[in-house]
Amino acid sequence: MAPTTVPLSGTQVNASGLKGTEALANGSNAAQLDASKIKYIFTANPRAVPDEATANASDETICTDHMITVVWRAYTGWEAPELKPYGPLSIMPTASVLNYATECFEGMKAYRGDDGKLRLFRPNLNCERLNVSASRISLPTFDAAEMEKLILTLLSVDGPRWLPKDRAGGFLYIRPILIGTQPRIGVNAPKEALFYIMAGFIPRLDSYPGGMRLHTSPDDLVRAWAGGYGYAKIGANYGPSMIAKQGPHMQGFHEILWLYGDKGECTEAGASNFFVVWKRKDGKTELITAPLDDKLILSGVTRRSCLEFVRQKLVGDIEVAERKFTIGELFEAQAEGRILESFATGTGFFICPISQIRHRGQDIMIPIDPEIQAGEITHKIKTVLGDILYGRSNHSWGVVVPENE
């Protein structure tokens, strides 16, 4: 049975007396995404809030009481957003997303700080990136600032109860998704779409005992390719990659280090950005990661933040390189004792130290300080960014959520 709901506001009517879509159909320009027009329909049956361990032990993702949905139509634009009880979606079997994978999404977290405040980390970058993904998959774009307002609205309603102040150090995972819903078979850009935002629990992934262990990708599989869509956060980047992980996972490896091309260029670690700290042959310490210019990898928010921090705060101690580098270079550096540390970054993993890379039966072992369970640079970056996430330091990257208590 569907949950009972309590409507708190009615449909807004414009000055002409016509509802939004009717007015647009009568000659107005297509409506833009507008968070101020949101309608609230609160659940009358709030669910019990589980503790983090119980929630993450479930076979399904446990989400908060509400979600936000917004319908888009090519001829009329964006309809008024709705905050409503979390529950099933209704789309036709012929919907574009089910037949042609027209969808894109984002991943971000809301963190309960040591000071009791709820924060997002640089949410504007996630919202801007979703527009990039939407353009690549032929879905409608929008004002990124309005998307951010909708995320803040959902968290202001569900945050106080689902991540209360006595759970400092906890987080909720936020998943905004845009899908093509036009119910028509045919390889064309959909003329109808649905944007929705939900929040829930996911496990902590940044603290594998002894560090993350990577296995390189098999010769006959690639995650992304030049001219493709590796830079876009769309489902087609993730589903086909799962098969590569199955065998190595049974051998105790956590993720795949995706290689590209005949030379084995290092790109991503699973669905995360991949970093190495090493000594160059000239003796200088360098933080290296794959570049964005060939669009093989995702422009991660955590990736960008790590690079900006090192360039601004560790200048003179360590140089930064965004360039192609190969698995062969890593083996050469290991043989010469030049690899200092390695880590992966992303919303799920945050900053996760890497201790091992296996390639064609040979291992690259990367040192990890047993006391801090990371390398020195990795630990320093993780500490600084973590302090921003949880309010231990005041920074513009940490956006406070106004909560309805």
Tab-separated table of C-alpha atoms in Angstrom:
chain	number	residue	atom	x	y	z
A	1	MET	CA	0.000	0.000	0.000
A	2	ALA	CA	1.324	3.450	-0.898
A	3	PRO	CA	2.142	5.701	2.066
A	4	THR	CA	-0.475	8.227	3.114
A	5	THR	CA	0.522	11.760	2.188
A	6	VAL	CA	-0.433	15.203	3.395
A	7	PRO	CA	-0.383	17.927	0.690
A	8	LEU	CA	0.903	21.239	2.049
A	9	SER	CA	0.599	23.482	-0.983
A	10	GLY	CA	-1.455	23.646	-4.143
A	11	THR	CA	-0.543	24.120	-7.786
A	12	GLN	CA	0.796	27.588	-8.448
A	13	VAL	CA	-1.116	29.687	-10.982
A	14	ASN	CA	0.488	32.485	-12.991
A	15	ALA	CA	-0.868	35.971	-13.649
A	16	SER	CA	-2.832	34.859	-16.707
A	17	GLY	CA	-4.807	32.389	-14.627
A	18	LEU	CA	-3.349	29.402	-16.461
A	19	LYS	CA	-1.336	26.628	-14.847
A	20	GLY	CA	2.323	26.514	-15.863
A	21	THR	CA	2.178	23.932	-18.652
A	22	GLU	CA	-1.043	25.396	-20.061
A	23	ALA	CA	0.514	28.855	-20.264
A	24	LEU	CA	3.598	27.463	-21.975
A	25	ALA	CA	1.463	25.604	-24.478
A	26	ASN	CA	-0.136	28.941	-25.319
A	27	GLY	CA	3.076	30.484	-26.586
A	28	SER	CA	5.355	31.186	-23.598
A	29	ASN	CA	9.005	30.152	-23.649
A	30	ALA	CA	9.893	26.767	-22.173
A	31	ALA	CA	10.074	26.971	-18.388
A	32	GLN	CA	13.456	26.780	-16.672
A	33	LEU	CA	14.162	24.705	-13.581
A	34	ASP	CA	12.956	26.820	-10.657
A	35	ALA	CA	13.442	25.582	-7.097
A	36	SER	CA	11.225	28.346	-5.695
A	37	LYS	CA	8.140	26.689	-7.225
A	38	ILE	CA	8.530	23.499	-5.213
A	39	LYS	CA	5.406	21.807	-3.839
A	40	TYR	CA	5.568	19.907	-0.543
A	41	ILE	CA	3.781	16.623	0.097
A	42	PHE	CA	5.047	15.245	3.395
A	43	THR	CA	4.655	11.614	4.354
A	44	ALA	CA	2.138	10.918	7.121
A	45	ASN	CA	4.019	7.726	8.035
A	46	PRO	CA	7.683	8.511	8.763
A	47	ARG	CA	9.788	5.370	8.908
A	48	ALA	CA	12.065	4.372	11.756
A	49	VAL	CA	15.607	5.633	11.234
A	50	PRO	CA	18.119	2.757	11.422
A	51	ASP	CA	21.628	3.098	12.761
A	52	GLU	CA	24.395	3.171	10.176
A	53	ALA	CA	25.460	-0.459	10.624
A	54	THR	CA	21.904	-1.793	10.334
A	55	ALA	CA	21.172	0.319	7.263
A	56	ASN	CA	24.298	-0.829	5.447
A	57	ALA	CA	23.669	-4.500	6.261
A	58	SER	CA	20.492	-4.439	4.169
A	59	ASP	CA	20.313	-5.847	0.630
A	60	GLU	CA	18.785	-2.581	-0.515
A	61	THR	CA	19.793	1.030	-0.041
A	62	ILE	CA	17.800	2.509	2.833
A	63	CYS	CA	16.643	5.979	1.822
A	64	THR	CA	15.137	8.844	3.789
A	65	ASP	CA	11.419	9.613	3.983
A	66	HIS	CA	11.265	11.943	0.987
A	67	MET	CA	12.582	12.533	-2.506
A	68	ILE	CA	12.286	15.395	-4.979
A	69	THR	CA	10.995	14.910	-8.527
A	70	VAL	CA	10.797	17.299	-11.480
A	71	VAL	CA	9.224	16.505	-14.857
A	72	TRP	CA	10.587	17.985	-18.094
A	73	ARG	CA	8.866	18.113	-21.487
A	74	ALA	CA	10.496	19.418	-24.649
A	75	TYR	CA	7.640	21.756	-25.575
A	76	THR	CA	6.941	23.200	-22.144
A	77	GLY	CA	10.170	22.868	-20.173
A	78	TRP	CA	10.544	22.109	-16.483
A	79	GLU	CA	7.458	21.674	-14.332
A	80	ALA	CA	7.245	22.646	-10.665
A	81	PRO	CA	9.456	20.450	-8.445
A	82	GLU	CA	7.733	18.231	-5.884
A	83	LEU	CA	9.035	17.033	-2.544
A	84	LYS	CA	7.090	13.839	-1.892
A	85	PRO	CA	7.338	10.551	0.032
A	86	TYR	CA	10.143	8.284	-1.177
A	87	GLY	CA	8.714	5.440	-3.221
A	88	PRO	CA	8.450	3.707	-6.605
A	89	LEU	CA	8.516	5.562	-9.906
A	90	SER	CA	6.011	4.904	-12.669
A	91	ILE	CA	7.354	4.809	-16.242
A	92	MET	CA	6.254	2.955	-19.357
A	93	PRO	CA	8.095	-0.161	-20.635
A	94	THR	CA	8.855	1.812	-23.806
A	95	ALA	CA	10.553	4.616	-21.852
A	96	SER	CA	13.758	5.842	-23.455
A	97	VAL	CA	15.860	5.080	-20.363
A	98	LEU	CA	14.812	1.409	-20.342
A	99	ASN	CA	15.583	0.894	-24.020
A	100	TYR	CA	18.495	3.217	-24.793
A	101	ALA	CA	20.079	3.961	-21.395
A	102	THR	CA	19.370	7.697	-21.574
A	103	GLU	CA	20.292	8.548	-17.999
A	104	CYS	CA	22.936	10.323	-15.984
A	105	PHE	CA	23.460	10.860	-12.282
A	106	GLU	CA	25.577	12.396	-9.566
A	107	GLY	CA	26.924	11.207	-6.237
A	108	MET	CA	27.591	13.414	-3.242
A	109	LYS	CA	27.358	13.314	0.537
A	110	ALA	CA	25.921	15.373	3.362
A	111	TYR	CA	28.182	15.251	6.434
A	112	ARG	CA	27.150	15.761	10.067
A	113	GLY	CA	29.924	17.889	11.496
A	114	ASP	CA	31.552	17.855	14.895
A	115	ASP	CA	29.884	21.245	15.430
A	116	GLY	CA	26.441	19.734	14.831
A	117	LYS	CA	25.973	21.338	11.415
A	118	LEU	CA	25.103	19.480	8.223
A	119	ARG	CA	27.348	20.233	5.242
A	120	LEU	CA	27.777	19.518	1.564
A	121	PHE	CA	31.203	19.557	-0.080
A	122	ARG	CA	31.434	21.842	-3.131
A	123	PRO	CA	27.941	20.887	-4.380
A	124	ASN	CA	28.080	23.436	-7.202
A	125	LEU	CA	30.694	21.281	-8.939
A	126	ASN	CA	28.459	18.201	-8.852
A	127	CYS	CA	25.545	20.204	-10.230
A	128	GLU	CA	27.659	21.643	-13.034
A	129	ARG	CA	29.008	18.183	-13.869
A	130	LEU	CA	25.506	16.733	-14.171
A	131	ASN	CA	24.849	19.272	-16.910
A	132	VAL	CA	27.937	18.017	-18.759
A	133	SER	CA	26.689	14.439	-18.467
A	134	ALA	CA	23.165	15.415	-19.531
A	135	SER	CA	24.487	17.080	-22.674
A	136	ARG	CA	26.496	13.980	-23.589
A	137	ILE	CA	23.494	11.649	-23.257
A	138	SER	CA	20.989	13.977	-25.044
A	139	LEU	CA	19.015	14.954	-21.953
A	140	PRO	CA	17.889	18.466	-20.950
A	141	THR	CA	20.208	20.825	-19.104
A	142	PHE	CA	19.263	23.282	-16.366
A	143	ASP	CA	20.520	26.019	-14.086
A	144	ALA	CA	22.973	24.231	-11.785
A	145	ALA	CA	22.253	26.699	-8.962
A	146	GLU	CA	18.592	25.623	-8.962
A	147	MET	CA	19.598	21.967	-8.666
A	148	GLU	CA	21.749	22.842	-5.659
A	149	LYS	CA	18.786	24.601	-4.039
A	150	LEU	CA	16.658	21.475	-4.487
A	151	ILE	CA	19.315	19.309	-2.839
A	152	LEU	CA	19.474	21.714	0.093
A	153	THR	CA	15.676	21.621	0.324
A	154	LEU	CA	15.560	17.821	0.584
A	155	LEU	CA	18.279	17.804	3.230
A	156	SER	CA	16.669	20.609	5.210
A	157	VAL	CA	13.574	18.410	5.559
A	158	ASP	CA	15.081	14.936	6.086
A	159	GLY	CA	18.518	15.794	7.465
A	160	PRO	CA	17.552	16.593	11.081
A	161	ARG	CA	15.828	13.237	11.628
A	162	TRP	CA	17.875	10.907	9.432
A	163	LEU	CA	21.277	12.292	10.415
A	164	PRO	CA	20.699	13.892	13.829
A	165	LYS	CA	23.252	15.990	15.660
A	166	ASP	CA	24.204	13.121	17.950
A	167	ARG	CA	25.589	11.271	14.900
A	168	ALA	CA	28.565	13.548	14.312
A	169	GLY	CA	30.949	11.961	11.813
A	170	GLY	CA	28.114	10.315	9.901
A	171	PHE	CA	26.929	11.052	6.388
A	172	LEU	CA	24.036	10.578	3.986
A	173	TYR	CA	24.656	9.739	0.346
A	174	ILE	CA	22.768	11.931	-2.142
A	175	ARG	CA	21.884	10.640	-5.591
A	176	PRO	CA	20.439	13.092	-8.154
A	177	ILE	CA	19.353	11.286	-11.353
A	178	LEU	CA	18.049	12.431	-14.734
A	179	ILE	CA	16.337	9.848	-16.963
A	180	GLY	CA	14.659	9.915	-20.371
A	181	THR	CA	11.011	8.891	-19.952
A	182	GLN	CA	9.420	9.444	-23.370
A	183	PRO	CA	7.453	6.223	-24.059
A	184	ARG	CA	8.511	5.724	-27.659
A	185	ILE	CA	10.745	3.168	-29.356
A	186	GLY	CA	13.320	4.846	-31.572
A	187	VAL	CA	16.911	6.042	-31.312
A	188	ASN	CA	16.190	9.720	-30.744
A	189	ALA	CA	16.760	12.253	-27.993
A	190	PRO	CA	13.837	11.851	-25.560
A	191	LYS	CA	11.256	14.638	-25.440
A	192	GLU	CA	10.291	13.812	-21.875
A	193	ALA	CA	12.523	13.373	-18.836
A	194	LEU	CA	12.363	12.993	-15.078
A	195	PHE	CA	14.852	14.460	-12.637
A	196	TYR	CA	14.790	13.138	-9.091
A	197	ILE	CA	16.896	13.394	-5.954
A	198	MET	CA	17.073	10.878	-3.120
A	199	ALA	CA	19.266	10.435	-0.064
A	200	GLY	CA	20.223	7.339	1.898
A	201	PHE	CA	22.938	5.269	3.525
A	202	ILE	CA	25.976	3.659	1.886
A	203	PRO	CA	28.941	1.909	3.552
A	204	ARG	CA	32.193	3.690	4.392
A	205	LEU	CA	34.799	2.786	1.779
A	206	ASP	CA	37.862	4.851	2.683
A	207	SER	CA	39.515	2.578	5.234
A	208	TYR	CA	40.360	-0.863	3.867
A	209	PRO	CA	42.612	-2.563	6.454
A	210	GLY	CA	46.112	-2.463	5.018
A	211	GLY	CA	45.028	-0.277	2.096
A	212	MET	CA	43.152	-0.797	-1.156
A	213	ARG	CA	44.403	-3.595	-3.402
A	214	LEU	CA	44.090	-3.111	-7.168
A	215	HIS	CA	44.218	-5.577	-10.047
A	216	THR	CA	44.800	-4.238	-13.548
A	217	SER	CA	42.113	-4.628	-16.192
A	218	PRO	CA	42.230	-7.602	-18.586
A	219	ASP	CA	43.628	-7.097	-22.087
A	220	ASP	CA	40.243	-7.508	-23.777
A	221	LEU	CA	38.311	-4.937	-21.704
A	222	VAL	CA	38.434	-1.137	-21.545
A	223	ARG	CA	36.355	1.183	-19.379
A	224	ALA	CA	36.501	4.173	-21.711
A	225	TRP	CA	38.072	5.219	-24.995
A	226	ALA	CA	38.982	8.378	-26.901
A	227	GLY	CA	35.852	9.942	-28.353
A	228	GLY	CA	33.638	8.045	-25.925
A	229	TYR	CA	31.962	9.129	-22.705
A	230	GLY	CA	34.367	8.252	-19.905
A	231	TYR	CA	34.141	11.854	-18.680
A	232	ALA	CA	30.347	11.691	-18.228
A	233	LYS	CA	28.648	10.200	-15.177
A	234	ILE	CA	26.251	7.899	-16.997
A	235	GLY	CA	25.232	4.339	-16.230
A	236	ALA	CA	26.891	3.035	-19.391
A	237	ASN	CA	30.257	3.804	-17.767
A	238	TYR	CA	29.525	1.519	-14.828
A	239	GLY	CA	27.384	-1.493	-15.740
A	240	PRO	CA	29.754	-2.893	-18.403
A	241	SER	CA	32.748	-2.528	-16.057
A	242	MET	CA	31.385	-4.838	-13.355
A	243	ILE	CA	32.417	-8.053	-15.097
A	244	ALA	CA	36.102	-7.129	-14.868
A	245	LYS	CA	35.938	-6.998	-11.080
A	246	GLN	CA	34.399	-10.405	-10.438
A	247	GLY	CA	37.470	-12.636	-10.707
A	248	PRO	CA	39.928	-10.309	-8.927
A	249	HIS	CA	37.398	-9.696	-6.159
A	250	MET	CA	37.380	-13.422	-5.373
A	251	GLN	CA	41.178	-13.220	-5.078
A	252	GLY	CA	40.988	-10.455	-2.472
A	253	PHE	CA	41.368	-7.392	-4.683
A	254	HIS	CA	39.061	-4.450	-4.112
A	255	GLU	CA	39.021	-2.637	-7.453
A	256	ILE	CA	40.292	-2.649	-11.031
A	257	LEU	CA	43.050	-0.315	-12.194
A	258	TRP	CA	41.815	0.471	-15.680
A	259	LEU	CA	44.551	0.565	-18.317
A	260	TYR	CA	44.156	2.062	-21.779
A	261	GLY	CA	45.984	1.585	-25.049
A	262	ASP	CA	48.920	-0.550	-26.101
A	263	LYS	CA	51.206	1.104	-23.549
A	264	GLY	CA	48.845	0.517	-20.618
A	265	GLU	CA	48.036	4.077	-19.581
A	266	CYS	CA	46.759	4.257	-15.986
A	267	THR	CA	43.321	5.879	-15.909
A	268	GLU	CA	40.929	5.103	-13.037
A	269	ALA	CA	40.815	2.837	-9.984
A	270	GLY	CA	37.395	1.240	-10.218
A	271	ALA	CA	35.087	4.245	-10.472
A	272	SER	CA	37.566	6.528	-8.696
A	273	ASN	CA	40.421	8.785	-9.738
A	274	PHE	CA	43.904	7.306	-9.310
A	275	PHE	CA	46.954	9.101	-7.861
A	276	VAL	CA	50.601	8.200	-7.322
A	277	VAL	CA	53.212	10.065	-5.293
A	278	TRP	CA	56.726	9.259	-6.474
A	279	LYS	CA	60.220	10.575	-6.868
A	280	ARG	CA	60.959	11.590	-10.421
A	281	LYS	CA	64.283	10.657	-11.937
A	282	ASP	CA	65.490	14.198	-11.243
A	283	GLY	CA	64.846	13.595	-7.532
A	284	LYS	CA	61.793	15.858	-7.178
A	285	THR	CA	58.650	14.581	-5.450
A	286	GLU	CA	55.615	14.543	-7.731
A	287	LEU	CA	51.902	13.858	-7.379
A	288	ILE	CA	50.701	12.437	-10.684
A	289	THR	CA	47.247	11.602	-12.016
A	290	ALA	CA	45.700	11.048	-15.442
A	291	PRO	CA	44.704	14.155	-17.454
A	292	LEU	CA	41.208	15.317	-18.363
A	293	ASP	CA	41.937	16.584	-21.874
A	294	ASP	CA	41.317	13.277	-23.671
A	295	LYS	CA	38.006	12.797	-21.783
A	296	LEU	CA	38.844	9.251	-20.681
A	297	ILE	CA	38.223	9.886	-16.982
A	298	LEU	CA	35.669	11.622	-14.806
A	299	SER	CA	36.513	15.071	-13.498
A	300	GLY	CA	36.114	14.154	-9.840
A	301	VAL	CA	35.272	16.797	-7.251
A	302	THR	CA	37.611	15.177	-4.717
A	303	ARG	CA	40.275	14.864	-7.437
A	304	ARG	CA	40.048	18.569	-8.183
A	305	SER	CA	40.147	19.463	-4.496
A	306	CYS	CA	43.260	17.354	-3.882
A	307	LEU	CA	45.074	18.988	-6.786
A	308	GLU	CA	44.075	22.494	-5.715
A	309	PHE	CA	45.157	21.870	-2.125
A	310	VAL	CA	48.572	20.505	-3.110
A	311	ARG	CA	49.189	23.314	-5.598
A	312	GLN	CA	48.216	25.987	-3.072
A	313	LYS	CA	49.471	24.622	0.247
A	314	LEU	CA	52.300	22.203	-0.550
A	315	VAL	CA	54.011	24.316	-3.189
A	316	GLY	CA	57.756	23.798	-3.021
A	317	ASP	CA	57.372	20.415	-1.320
A	318	ILE	CA	55.679	18.513	-4.109
A	319	GLU	CA	54.984	19.160	-7.783
A	320	VAL	CA	51.734	18.230	-9.531
A	321	ALA	CA	51.433	16.550	-12.918
A	322	GLU	CA	48.274	15.801	-14.864
A	323	ARG	CA	49.603	13.686	-17.683
A	324	LYS	CA	49.491	10.218	-19.141
A	325	PHE	CA	51.599	7.618	-17.354
A	326	THR	CA	51.781	3.870	-17.813
A	327	ILE	CA	51.873	0.700	-15.784
A	328	GLY	CA	55.373	0.195	-17.185
A	329	GLU	CA	56.484	3.475	-15.613
A	330	LEU	CA	55.126	2.292	-12.270
A	331	PHE	CA	57.106	-0.956	-12.453
A	332	GLU	CA	60.236	0.972	-13.389
A	333	ALA	CA	59.717	3.363	-10.477
A	334	GLN	CA	59.189	0.448	-8.107
A	335	ALA	CA	62.401	-1.231	-9.252
A	336	GLU	CA	64.257	2.021	-8.587
A	337	GLY	CA	62.600	2.578	-5.194
A	338	ARG	CA	60.848	5.769	-6.292
A	339	ILE	CA	57.186	5.012	-5.463
A	340	LEU	CA	56.278	6.719	-2.191
A	341	GLU	CA	52.502	6.264	-1.941
A	342	SER	CA	49.268	5.990	-3.891
A	343	PHE	CA	45.582	6.673	-3.312
A	344	ALA	CA	42.166	6.742	-4.973
A	345	THR	CA	39.641	9.569	-4.674
A	346	GLY	CA	35.896	9.870	-5.156
A	347	THR	CA	32.651	10.517	-3.338
A	348	GLY	CA	32.335	6.900	-2.221
A	349	PHE	CA	35.985	6.283	-1.354
A	350	PHE	CA	36.788	9.884	-0.344
A	351	ILE	CA	40.576	9.419	-0.139
A	352	CYS	CA	41.597	5.775	0.134
A	353	PRO	CA	45.253	4.662	0.395
A	354	ILE	CA	46.421	2.012	-2.096
A	355	SER	CA	48.892	-0.656	-0.987
A	356	GLN	CA	49.103	-3.097	-3.904
A	357	ILE	CA	48.739	-3.245	-7.684
A	358	ARG	CA	48.846	-6.614	-9.444
A	359	HIS	CA	49.546	-6.711	-13.154
A	360	ARG	CA	49.922	-9.926	-15.140
A	361	GLY	CA	50.941	-11.870	-12.054
A	362	GLN	CA	53.478	-9.322	-10.796
A	363	ASP	CA	52.942	-7.031	-7.820
A	364	ILE	CA	53.751	-3.423	-7.089
A	365	MET	CA	53.785	-3.073	-3.312
A	366	ILE	CA	53.256	0.464	-2.042
A	367	PRO	CA	54.286	1.439	1.493
A	368	ILE	CA	51.678	2.502	4.056
A	369	ASP	CA	52.536	3.891	7.486
A	370	PRO	CA	50.945	1.417	9.946
A	371	GLU	CA	50.196	4.140	12.491
A	372	ILE	CA	48.232	6.439	10.168
A	373	GLN	CA	47.225	3.707	7.672
A	374	ALA	CA	48.310	5.897	4.755
A	375	GLY	CA	51.289	7.613	3.221
A	376	GLU	CA	52.361	10.992	4.594
A	377	ILE	CA	50.994	13.081	1.700
A	378	THR	CA	47.795	11.027	1.474
A	379	HIS	CA	47.204	11.459	5.193
A	380	LYS	CA	47.843	15.199	5.039
A	381	ILE	CA	45.381	15.731	2.164
A	382	LYS	CA	42.750	13.485	3.748
A	383	THR	CA	43.038	15.275	7.087
A	384	VAL	CA	42.684	18.759	5.607
A	385	LEU	CA	39.702	17.881	3.409
A	386	GLY	CA	38.120	15.808	6.177
A	387	ASP	CA	38.315	18.789	8.525
A	388	ILE	CA	36.319	20.801	5.976
A	389	LEU	CA	33.700	18.067	5.579
A	390	TYR	CA	33.059	17.788	9.301
A	391	GLY	CA	33.337	21.450	10.279
A	392	ARG	CA	36.639	21.235	12.106
A	393	SER	CA	37.894	24.047	9.876
A	394	ASN	CA	35.896	26.842	8.289
A	395	HIS	CA	36.164	26.853	4.493
A	396	SER	CA	34.017	28.001	1.577
A	397	TRP	CA	34.072	24.457	0.170
A	398	GLY	CA	31.870	23.330	3.065
A	399	VAL	CA	28.287	24.490	2.379
A	400	VAL	CA	26.062	24.451	5.477
A	401	VAL	CA	22.536	23.069	5.049
A	402	PRO	CA	19.790	25.188	6.671
A	403	GLU	CA	17.745	22.624	8.601
A	404	ASN	CA	14.052	22.640	9.486
A	405	GLU	CA	14.031	21.483	13.103
